[in-house]
Amino acid sequence: MKIVKFIYIILIFLLPMAIMADDGKITSSHVYQATENIISEIEVLREAIGVDDEPNEPEAQRGKSPIHVYGKGLELLEKISKAQRKLGMTPADVGEIPLRDIEPSDVFELVSTILSQLRNMKEQLVISDKIEEAKFVGAKMPSDVYENLWLASYMLDGLIPPINPEDVYRNIQYIHAEMRLIATKLDVSLDLEPPEIKGRKRLKNIGQQALFALYKVSELEKRLPGMPAASVPEVILVRIRSSDIYDLTNMLIAEMVRIKVNLKIDLPRGDQPIPNDVKTNEVFAQMHLVVKNLEKMIKTVAKK
Amino acid sequence: MKKFILGLLIGIISSLSQSVLANKNYDDIIKVFSQKTEVIVAMKEFSENFGQFRSDNNLKSVDELKKSVFAFYDGDFAKEYKITVGKMPDLTAEKSVDDDTIALQYYYISNNTAKIGEKNNFVDAKDKSKWTKSHVKYHGLLEKFTNDENGFHDLFLIDLSGRVVYSVFKEIDFATSLIDEPYASSGLGTTFTDMKDAAVGEIKTSKNTPYFPSYEDNAQFIGTAIFEGDKKIGIMVIQLPSW
């Protein structure tokens, strides 16, 4: 067992160095290769555990930058930490997106951590099946890496309890926290109270609001000097799942960090605990508040 | 063999944690609520008054009402279904409902101008029925428990013959019979069947499966029997929100 652990450590620490030695620079293709290994490792875990759900297949991605990929990686790491908690293991620390321009090397470091966590899980579960290391394929873009991480994230859904209102609510609190920091810099006063919701909201309604929010963020980014606007994905709201909503909130968090980097805000948003007993309507109301506050920001920035 | 044992072990942990997550502490909340005096009286009144709804309103024929109800099925319902599921629904089976269903669904669904998901805001159809009088009396309590306090997707009161005599959100399963298809084999229908011989305080939970009246959103139902003293008078079922 110690030998196996030793080999993993060698792989985790020496593989990145070996890749860097190639031409001295980590590219998205290197990260892509690591994500292929992540997918294979999750496949081994799923097979050993007997997970037979059919994971969603993500749409082809475009316009993603390393910061978006980093955000997706954190989502994956959070799911791994949930799976570890469920299996009685020490959960991985998740952390935040670093407040600087994210390079492929940053993402590579994160995916290496993910890989190491997965291999550690295998070791603890005494799963000895080895994967065939992925081959290096050049000319990969951040969008390709994002797509792979998204697939990995969907595959992990079979190993963890379903994404629940509390998870999404916590992510929305992160968005609010990021927005408060941005609003202070932009001198905008935000609404603090969510609107009262009549009737009953469903996942589809929350998904719609999250998509509105992404459009609004993109609109805000267009108005900020030197800020390339996010390309809003063609999210189809048909048969929307809780993991899709979770994904949308993670996209919003990544965009908030991008805006903070652009505005040179170096304050972290801080951690938030996952709350208890959150209702669907409360999640909807909070997402609606995000949209309303983004509209306020857009109006203020437009006037300046 | 090692793989089998590992799979079995993790499978048990997995199913335990998922069911705990899905049901949280709802069992106790539902049990306590179903034993409240107002709920017992509501169950009794809705059951007694359901069958008289048409005669209370002097409805000799429901042909005109049927047009309105089916226009809702083909209009608002189908539109929402297409947005959610991505294709038009086949409503043939759902349109095989009887006259009692048509009458109640006309007054509380198709002639209720509130949007889908907000039909709960309509309290009084101002018709001549005793059922509506009961609705005015108890809907507030049931709606508050379902939507405001617990965020459930819906709550149903079902009489012992399998008739949905009340629901908070008035989806198209409202006022239908759970003895007949298409609802008998649905999650709601099987929960009712499972509850037939249930004792006081017993809880049954259905599988989490797509549910047609809720636009194929995944739905899990939790049922408990309502007793007046020792006598079972109906079944209360909660539909959990889809997550």
Coordinates of C-alpha atoms in Angstrom, one line a residue:
Chain A
M1 CA 0.0 0.0 0.0
K2 CA 2.9 2.4 0.9
I3 CA 4.4 1.7 -2.5
V4 CA 1.2 2.7 -4.3
K5 CA 1.0 5.9 -2.3
F6 CA 4.6 6.6 -3.1
I7 CA 3.9 6.1 -6.9
Y8 CA 0.9 8.5 -6.6
I9 CA 3.0 11.1 -4.9
I10 CA 5.7 10.8 -7.6
L11 CA 3.1 11.0 -10.3
I12 CA 1.4 14.1 -8.8
F13 CA 4.6 16.0 -8.2
L14 CA 6.9 14.9 -10.9
L15 CA 4.4 14.7 -13.8
P16 CA 3.8 18.5 -13.8
M17 CA 7.5 19.1 -13.7
A18 CA 8.1 16.7 -16.6
I19 CA 5.5 18.4 -18.7
M20 CA 6.9 21.8 -17.9
A21 CA 10.3 20.6 -18.9
D22 CA 8.9 20.0 -22.4
D23 CA 8.8 23.6 -23.5
G24 CA 8.8 25.3 -20.1
K25 CA 5.1 26.4 -20.3
I26 CA 1.9 24.7 -19.2
T27 CA -0.7 25.1 -21.9
S28 CA -4.4 24.2 -22.0
S29 CA -3.4 21.0 -23.8
H30 CA -1.5 19.9 -20.8
V31 CA -4.5 20.7 -18.6
Y32 CA -6.7 18.9 -21.0
Q33 CA -4.6 15.8 -20.7
A34 CA -4.9 15.9 -16.9
T35 CA -8.7 16.2 -17.2
E36 CA -8.8 13.1 -19.4
N37 CA -7.1 11.3 -16.6
I38 CA -9.6 12.7 -14.1
I39 CA -12.5 11.4 -16.3
S40 CA -10.8 7.9 -16.4
E41 CA -10.3 7.9 -12.6
I42 CA -13.9 8.8 -12.0
E43 CA -15.0 6.0 -14.4
V44 CA -13.0 3.6 -12.3
L45 CA -14.6 4.9 -9.1
R46 CA -18.0 4.7 -10.6
E47 CA -17.5 1.2 -11.8
A48 CA -16.1 0.0 -8.5
I49 CA -18.9 1.5 -6.6
G50 CA -21.6 0.3 -9.0
V51 CA -22.9 3.7 -10.1
D52 CA -25.1 3.0 -13.1
D53 CA -26.8 6.4 -13.7
E54 CA -26.3 7.9 -17.1
P55 CA -24.5 11.2 -16.7
N56 CA -25.5 14.2 -18.7
E57 CA -23.3 15.1 -21.6
P58 CA -22.3 18.8 -21.7
E59 CA -22.8 20.8 -24.8
A60 CA -19.7 21.8 -26.8
Q61 CA -18.3 24.9 -25.0
R62 CA -16.9 28.1 -26.5
G63 CA -15.5 31.4 -25.3
K64 CA -14.2 30.0 -21.9
S65 CA -11.1 31.5 -20.4
P66 CA -8.8 29.9 -17.7
I67 CA -10.8 31.7 -15.0
H68 CA -14.0 29.9 -16.0
V69 CA -12.1 26.6 -16.1
Y70 CA -10.7 27.3 -12.7
G71 CA -14.3 27.9 -11.4
K72 CA -15.4 24.6 -12.9
G73 CA -12.5 22.9 -11.3
L74 CA -13.5 24.2 -7.9
E75 CA -17.0 22.9 -8.5
L76 CA -15.6 19.5 -9.2
L77 CA -13.4 19.7 -6.1
E78 CA -16.4 20.6 -4.0
K79 CA -18.3 17.5 -5.4
I80 CA -15.3 15.4 -4.5
S81 CA -15.3 16.8 -1.0
K82 CA -19.0 15.9 -0.7
A83 CA -18.3 12.4 -1.9
Q84 CA -15.4 12.1 0.6
R85 CA -17.7 13.4 3.4
K86 CA -20.3 10.8 2.4
L87 CA -17.8 8.0 2.5
G88 CA -16.4 9.1 5.9
M89 CA -13.1 10.4 4.5
T90 CA -11.4 13.7 5.2
P91 CA -12.9 16.2 2.7
A92 CA -10.7 18.2 0.4
D93 CA -10.4 22.0 1.0
V94 CA -12.1 23.8 -1.8
G95 CA -11.0 27.4 -1.7
E96 CA -11.8 30.4 -4.0
I97 CA -10.7 31.5 -7.4
P98 CA -7.4 33.5 -7.0
L99 CA -7.8 37.2 -7.5
R100 CA -5.5 37.6 -10.4
D101 CA -5.3 36.7 -14.1
I102 CA -5.6 33.0 -14.2
E103 CA -3.1 31.1 -16.3
P104 CA -3.3 27.5 -17.5
S105 CA -0.6 26.7 -15.0
D106 CA -3.0 27.7 -12.2
V107 CA -5.6 25.5 -13.6
F108 CA -3.1 22.7 -14.0
E109 CA -2.2 23.0 -10.3
L110 CA -5.9 22.7 -9.4
V111 CA -6.6 19.7 -11.7
S112 CA -3.5 18.0 -10.2
T113 CA -5.0 18.4 -6.8
I114 CA -8.3 17.0 -8.1
L115 CA -6.5 14.0 -9.6
S116 CA -4.6 13.4 -6.4
Q117 CA -7.9 13.6 -4.4
L118 CA -9.5 11.0 -6.7
R119 CA -6.5 8.7 -6.4
N120 CA -6.5 9.1 -2.7
M121 CA -10.2 8.1 -2.6
K122 CA -9.4 5.0 -4.7
E123 CA -6.6 4.1 -2.3
Q124 CA -8.8 4.5 0.7
L125 CA -11.5 2.3 -0.9
V126 CA -8.9 -0.3 -1.8
I127 CA -9.6 0.0 -5.5
S128 CA -6.6 -1.2 -7.3
D129 CA -7.7 -0.8 -11.0
K130 CA -5.3 1.5 -12.8
I131 CA -6.2 3.8 -15.6
E132 CA -4.3 4.2 -18.9
E133 CA -2.6 7.6 -18.7
A134 CA -4.1 9.9 -21.4
K135 CA -1.9 10.9 -24.3
F136 CA -1.0 14.5 -24.9
V137 CA -3.1 16.1 -27.7
G138 CA -2.0 19.6 -28.8
A139 CA -4.1 22.7 -29.7
K140 CA -6.6 22.3 -26.9
M141 CA -8.5 25.4 -25.8
P142 CA -9.8 26.4 -22.3
S143 CA -13.3 25.6 -23.6
D144 CA -12.2 22.0 -24.3
V145 CA -10.9 21.7 -20.8
Y146 CA -14.1 23.2 -19.4
E147 CA -16.2 20.7 -21.3
N148 CA -14.1 17.8 -19.9
L149 CA -14.4 19.2 -16.4
W150 CA -18.1 19.6 -16.8
L151 CA -18.4 16.0 -18.0
A152 CA -16.4 14.9 -14.9
S153 CA -18.7 17.0 -12.7
Y154 CA -21.8 15.3 -14.2
M155 CA -20.1 11.9 -13.7
L156 CA -19.5 12.7 -10.0
D157 CA -23.2 13.4 -9.5
G158 CA -23.7 9.6 -9.3
L159 CA -21.4 9.5 -6.3
I160 CA -22.8 12.3 -4.2
P161 CA -26.2 13.3 -2.8
P162 CA -28.1 15.4 -5.4
I163 CA -27.4 19.1 -5.4
N164 CA -30.0 20.6 -3.1
P165 CA -31.5 24.0 -2.5
E166 CA -29.0 24.6 0.3
D167 CA -26.0 24.2 -2.1
V168 CA -27.4 26.6 -4.6
Y169 CA -28.5 29.1 -1.9
R170 CA -24.9 29.1 -0.5
N171 CA -23.5 29.8 -4.0
I172 CA -25.9 32.7 -4.4
Q173 CA -24.7 34.1 -1.1
Y174 CA -21.2 33.9 -2.6
I175 CA -22.5 35.9 -5.6
H176 CA -24.1 38.5 -3.3
A177 CA -20.8 38.8 -1.3
E178 CA -18.8 39.3 -4.5
M179 CA -21.4 41.8 -5.7
R180 CA -21.2 43.8 -2.5
L181 CA -17.4 44.2 -3.0
I182 CA -17.9 45.3 -6.6
A183 CA -20.8 47.7 -5.7
T184 CA -18.6 49.4 -3.1
K185 CA -16.0 50.0 -5.8
L186 CA -18.6 51.2 -8.3
D187 CA -20.4 53.3 -5.6
V188 CA -23.7 51.5 -6.1
S189 CA -26.1 50.8 -3.3
L190 CA -27.6 47.4 -3.5
D191 CA -30.9 46.1 -2.3
L192 CA -30.5 43.8 0.6
E193 CA -34.0 42.3 0.9
P194 CA -35.2 39.7 -1.7
P195 CA -38.6 40.3 -3.2
E196 CA -41.7 38.6 -1.8
I197 CA -42.5 35.6 -4.1
K198 CA -46.1 34.7 -4.9
G199 CA -47.0 31.2 -5.7
R200 CA -44.6 28.3 -6.1
K201 CA -41.3 28.4 -8.1
R202 CA -39.7 25.4 -9.7
L203 CA -36.2 24.6 -10.8
K204 CA -37.0 25.9 -14.2
N205 CA -37.9 29.3 -12.8
I206 CA -34.6 29.5 -10.9
G207 CA -32.7 28.4 -14.0
Q208 CA -34.4 31.3 -16.0
Q209 CA -33.4 33.8 -13.3
A210 CA -29.8 32.5 -13.3
L211 CA -29.6 32.8 -17.1
F212 CA -31.0 36.4 -16.8
A213 CA -28.3 37.1 -14.3
L214 CA -25.6 35.9 -16.7
Y215 CA -27.0 38.1 -19.5
K216 CA -27.0 41.0 -17.0
V217 CA -23.4 40.3 -16.0
S218 CA -22.3 40.2 -19.6
E219 CA -24.1 43.6 -20.1
L220 CA -22.3 45.1 -17.1
E221 CA -19.0 43.8 -18.3
K222 CA -19.5 45.5 -21.7
R223 CA -19.8 48.8 -19.9
L224 CA -16.7 48.3 -17.8
P225 CA -13.5 49.8 -19.5
G226 CA -11.1 47.1 -20.8
M227 CA -13.4 44.3 -19.8
P228 CA -14.2 41.6 -22.4
A229 CA -17.8 40.5 -21.9
A230 CA -18.7 36.9 -21.0
S231 CA -20.2 34.9 -23.7
V232 CA -23.5 33.6 -22.3
P233 CA -23.8 29.8 -23.0
E234 CA -26.8 28.5 -24.8
V235 CA -28.3 26.9 -21.8
I236 CA -31.3 24.9 -22.6
L237 CA -33.9 25.1 -19.9
V238 CA -35.5 21.9 -21.1
R239 CA -35.4 19.2 -18.4
I240 CA -33.1 21.4 -16.3
R241 CA -31.6 19.6 -13.3
S242 CA -30.4 21.0 -10.0
S243 CA -26.8 20.4 -11.1
D244 CA -27.4 22.7 -14.1
I245 CA -28.5 25.4 -11.8
Y246 CA -25.5 24.8 -9.6
D247 CA -23.3 25.1 -12.7
L248 CA -25.0 28.4 -13.7
T249 CA -24.2 29.8 -10.2
N250 CA -20.6 28.8 -10.5
M251 CA -20.4 30.6 -13.8
L252 CA -21.8 33.7 -12.1
I253 CA -19.2 33.4 -9.4
A254 CA -16.4 33.1 -12.0
E255 CA -17.7 36.2 -13.7
M256 CA -17.8 38.2 -10.5
V257 CA -14.1 37.3 -9.9
R258 CA -13.3 38.4 -13.4
I259 CA -14.9 41.8 -12.7
K260 CA -13.1 42.1 -9.4
V261 CA -9.8 41.4 -11.2
N262 CA -10.7 44.0 -13.8
L263 CA -11.6 46.6 -11.1
K264 CA -8.5 45.6 -9.1
I265 CA -10.5 44.6 -6.1
D266 CA -8.2 42.3 -4.1
L267 CA -10.6 41.5 -1.2
P268 CA -11.7 37.9 -1.0
R269 CA -15.4 37.3 -0.5
G270 CA -14.9 34.9 2.4
D271 CA -16.4 31.6 3.2
Q272 CA -20.1 30.9 3.9
P273 CA -21.5 27.8 5.6
I274 CA -24.1 25.8 3.8
P275 CA -27.4 26.7 5.4
N276 CA -30.2 24.4 6.6
D277 CA -33.7 24.0 5.3
V278 CA -33.8 26.3 2.3
K279 CA -37.0 26.3 0.2
T280 CA -37.1 26.5 -3.6
N281 CA -38.9 29.9 -3.4
E282 CA -36.2 31.3 -1.2
V283 CA -33.5 30.2 -3.7
F284 CA -35.6 31.9 -6.5
A285 CA -36.0 35.1 -4.4
Q286 CA -32.2 35.3 -3.9
M287 CA -31.5 34.7 -7.5
H288 CA -34.1 37.4 -8.4
L289 CA -32.3 39.8 -6.0
V290 CA -29.0 39.1 -7.9
V291 CA -30.7 40.1 -11.2
K292 CA -32.2 43.3 -9.6
N293 CA -28.9 44.3 -8.2
L294 CA -27.1 43.7 -11.4
E295 CA -29.6 46.0 -13.1
K296 CA -28.8 48.7 -10.6
M297 CA -25.1 48.3 -11.3
I298 CA -25.7 48.5 -15.0
K299 CA -27.7 51.7 -14.7
T300 CA -25.1 53.4 -12.5
V301 CA -22.2 52.4 -14.7
A302 CA -24.1 53.6 -17.8
K303 CA -24.5 57.0 -16.2
K304 CA -20.8 57.5 -15.4
Chain B
M1 CA -16.1 -10.6 -4.7
K2 CA -14.2 -7.7 -3.2
K3 CA -15.8 -5.4 -5.8
F4 CA -19.2 -6.8 -5.0
I5 CA -18.8 -6.2 -1.3
L6 CA -17.4 -2.7 -1.8
G7 CA -20.3 -1.9 -4.2
L8 CA -22.8 -3.2 -1.7
L9 CA -21.3 -1.3 1.2
I10 CA -21.1 2.0 -0.7
G11 CA -24.6 1.4 -2.2
I12 CA -26.1 1.1 1.3
I13 CA -24.3 4.3 2.5
S14 CA -25.4 6.0 -0.7
S15 CA -29.1 5.0 -0.5
L16 CA -29.2 5.8 3.2
S17 CA -27.8 9.3 2.8
Q18 CA -29.9 10.0 -0.3
S19 CA -33.2 9.1 1.4
V20 CA -32.2 11.0 4.5
L21 CA -31.5 14.0 2.4
A22 CA -34.7 13.7 0.4
N23 CA -37.0 13.3 3.4
K24 CA -35.1 15.5 5.8
N25 CA -37.4 15.6 8.9
Y26 CA -40.5 15.8 6.9
D27 CA -42.0 12.6 8.3
D28 CA -42.6 14.1 11.7
I29 CA -43.9 17.4 10.3
I30 CA -46.4 15.6 8.1
K31 CA -47.5 13.2 10.8
V32 CA -48.1 16.0 13.3
F33 CA -50.0 18.1 10.7
S34 CA -52.2 15.3 9.6
Q35 CA -53.4 14.8 13.2
K36 CA -54.5 18.4 13.7
T37 CA -58.2 18.8 14.3
E38 CA -58.6 21.3 11.5
V39 CA -57.0 18.9 9.0
I40 CA -59.2 16.0 10.1
V41 CA -62.3 18.2 9.7
A42 CA -61.1 19.5 6.4
M43 CA -60.5 15.9 5.1
K44 CA -64.0 15.0 6.2
E45 CA -65.7 18.0 4.7
F46 CA -63.9 17.9 1.4
S47 CA -64.7 14.2 1.1
E48 CA -68.4 14.7 1.9
N49 CA -68.9 17.7 -0.3
F50 CA -66.9 16.6 -3.3
G51 CA -69.6 14.4 -4.8
Q52 CA -72.2 17.1 -4.4
F53 CA -70.3 19.8 -6.2
R54 CA -72.2 19.4 -9.5
S55 CA -75.6 19.2 -7.9
D56 CA -74.9 22.1 -5.6
N57 CA -74.2 24.2 -8.7
N58 CA -77.1 22.8 -10.7
L59 CA -74.8 21.5 -13.4
K60 CA -76.8 19.1 -15.6
S61 CA -74.2 19.0 -18.2
V62 CA -70.4 19.7 -18.1
D63 CA -70.0 19.9 -21.9
E64 CA -69.3 23.7 -22.0
L65 CA -67.0 23.4 -18.9
K66 CA -65.1 20.5 -20.6
K67 CA -64.3 22.8 -23.5
S68 CA -62.7 25.3 -21.1
V69 CA -60.8 22.7 -19.2
F70 CA -59.4 21.0 -22.3
A71 CA -58.6 24.4 -23.7
F72 CA -56.4 24.9 -20.6
Y73 CA -54.9 21.4 -21.1
D74 CA -54.0 22.2 -24.7
G75 CA -53.1 25.8 -24.0
D76 CA -51.4 26.8 -20.7
F77 CA -50.5 23.3 -19.6
A78 CA -49.1 22.2 -23.0
K79 CA -47.1 25.4 -23.4
E80 CA -45.5 25.0 -19.9
Y81 CA -44.9 21.3 -20.6
K82 CA -43.2 22.0 -23.9
I83 CA -40.9 24.6 -22.2
T84 CA -40.0 22.2 -19.5
V85 CA -39.8 18.9 -21.4
G86 CA -39.0 20.1 -24.9
K87 CA -42.0 18.4 -26.7
M88 CA -45.8 18.7 -26.8
P89 CA -47.6 16.4 -24.3
D90 CA -49.9 13.6 -25.3
L91 CA -53.0 14.4 -23.3
T92 CA -55.3 11.7 -24.5
A93 CA -55.4 9.7 -21.3
E94 CA -55.7 12.8 -19.1
K95 CA -58.8 13.9 -21.1
S96 CA -60.6 10.7 -20.1
V97 CA -61.6 12.2 -16.7
D98 CA -65.2 12.1 -15.4
D99 CA -67.7 14.9 -15.0
D100 CA -66.9 15.6 -11.3
T101 CA -63.3 16.2 -12.3
I102 CA -64.3 18.5 -15.1
A103 CA -66.6 20.5 -12.9
L104 CA -64.0 21.1 -10.2
Q105 CA -61.2 21.7 -12.6
Y106 CA -63.3 24.2 -14.5
Y107 CA -64.0 26.3 -11.4
Y108 CA -60.5 26.0 -9.8
I109 CA -58.2 25.6 -12.8
S110 CA -59.4 26.8 -16.2
N111 CA -61.6 29.6 -14.9
N112 CA -58.9 30.5 -12.3
T113 CA -57.1 33.4 -14.0
A114 CA -54.0 33.0 -11.8
K115 CA -50.9 31.9 -13.7
I116 CA -49.6 28.3 -13.5
G117 CA -47.8 27.9 -10.2
E118 CA -50.0 30.6 -8.7
K119 CA -53.4 28.8 -8.8
N120 CA -53.0 28.5 -5.0
N121 CA -53.8 32.2 -4.7
F122 CA -57.4 31.6 -5.9
V123 CA -59.5 30.9 -2.8
D124 CA -63.2 31.4 -3.6
A125 CA -64.9 30.4 -6.9
K126 CA -68.0 32.1 -5.5
D127 CA -70.2 29.2 -6.7
K128 CA -73.0 27.6 -4.7
S129 CA -71.3 24.5 -3.5
K130 CA -70.5 23.4 0.0
W131 CA -67.1 22.2 -1.3
T132 CA -66.2 25.9 -2.1
K133 CA -67.3 26.9 1.4
S134 CA -64.9 24.3 2.8
H135 CA -62.2 25.6 0.5
V136 CA -62.7 29.1 1.8
K137 CA -62.4 27.7 5.3
Y138 CA -59.4 25.5 5.1
H139 CA -57.3 26.5 2.0
G140 CA -55.4 29.2 4.0
L141 CA -54.2 26.7 6.6
L142 CA -53.3 24.0 4.1
E143 CA -51.6 26.5 1.7
K144 CA -49.6 28.1 4.5
F145 CA -48.3 24.7 5.7
T146 CA -47.5 23.6 2.2
N147 CA -46.0 26.7 0.6
D148 CA -45.0 29.2 3.2
E149 CA -43.8 27.0 6.0
N150 CA -42.3 24.0 4.2
G151 CA -41.9 24.8 0.5
F152 CA -43.5 21.6 -0.6
H153 CA -44.5 21.2 -4.2
D154 CA -48.1 20.3 -3.3
L155 CA -50.4 18.8 -0.8
F156 CA -53.3 16.4 -1.6
L157 CA -56.3 15.2 0.4
I158 CA -57.5 11.9 -1.0
D159 CA -60.7 10.2 0.1
L160 CA -60.9 6.5 0.7
S161 CA -62.3 5.9 -2.8
G162 CA -59.1 7.3 -4.3
R163 CA -60.5 10.7 -5.3
V164 CA -58.2 13.7 -5.0
V165 CA -60.8 15.9 -3.2
Y166 CA -58.4 18.8 -2.5
S167 CA -54.9 20.0 -3.6
V168 CA -53.2 23.3 -2.8
F169 CA -51.8 24.1 -6.3
K170 CA -54.5 22.7 -8.5
E171 CA -52.4 20.9 -11.1
I172 CA -54.2 18.7 -13.5
D173 CA -54.3 15.8 -11.0
F174 CA -56.7 17.9 -8.9
A175 CA -60.1 16.2 -8.5
T176 CA -59.0 13.1 -10.5
S177 CA -59.5 9.5 -9.5
L178 CA -56.4 7.6 -8.4
I179 CA -58.2 4.3 -9.1
D180 CA -58.2 4.9 -12.8
E181 CA -55.5 5.5 -15.3
P182 CA -53.5 7.5 -16.1
Y183 CA -53.2 8.5 -12.4
A184 CA -53.4 5.1 -10.8
S185 CA -49.9 4.1 -11.8
S186 CA -48.4 7.5 -11.1
G187 CA -46.3 8.3 -8.0
L188 CA -49.4 9.8 -6.4
G189 CA -51.6 6.8 -7.3
T190 CA -49.2 4.2 -5.9
T191 CA -48.7 6.3 -2.7
F192 CA -52.4 6.2 -2.3
T193 CA -52.6 2.4 -2.9
D194 CA -49.7 1.8 -0.5
M195 CA -51.5 3.8 2.2
K196 CA -54.8 1.8 2.0
D197 CA -53.9 -0.4 5.0
A198 CA -51.8 2.1 6.8
A199 CA -52.0 2.4 10.6
V200 CA -52.1 5.7 12.5
G201 CA -48.9 7.6 12.1
E202 CA -47.5 5.3 9.4
I203 CA -45.6 7.0 6.6
K204 CA -45.0 5.8 3.0
T205 CA -42.7 7.4 0.5
S206 CA -42.7 6.8 -3.2
K207 CA -39.8 6.6 -5.6
N208 CA -38.5 9.9 -7.1
T209 CA -39.8 9.7 -10.7
P210 CA -41.0 12.1 -13.4
Y211 CA -44.6 13.1 -12.8
F212 CA -46.7 14.2 -15.8
P213 CA -49.0 16.7 -14.1
S214 CA -45.9 18.6 -12.8
Y215 CA -44.4 18.8 -16.3
E216 CA -42.3 15.6 -15.8
D217 CA -40.3 17.2 -13.0
N218 CA -39.1 14.5 -10.7
A219 CA -41.6 14.0 -7.9
Q220 CA -41.5 12.1 -4.6
F221 CA -44.6 11.7 -2.6
I222 CA -45.0 11.1 1.1
G223 CA -48.3 9.8 2.4
T224 CA -50.0 9.4 5.8
A225 CA -53.5 8.3 6.7
I226 CA -55.9 10.7 8.4
F227 CA -57.9 9.2 11.2
E228 CA -60.9 10.5 13.1
G229 CA -60.6 8.6 16.3
D230 CA -60.0 5.0 15.2
K231 CA -61.6 5.5 11.9
K232 CA -59.5 6.1 8.8
I233 CA -61.2 8.9 6.8
G234 CA -58.7 9.7 4.1
I235 CA -55.1 10.0 3.0
M236 CA -52.9 13.1 3.1
V237 CA -50.0 13.2 0.5
I238 CA -47.2 15.7 0.2
Q239 CA -45.3 16.1 -3.0
L240 CA -41.7 17.2 -2.4
P241 CA -40.1 19.8 -4.5
S242 CA -38.0 18.5 -7.4
W243 CA -34.3 18.9 -6.7

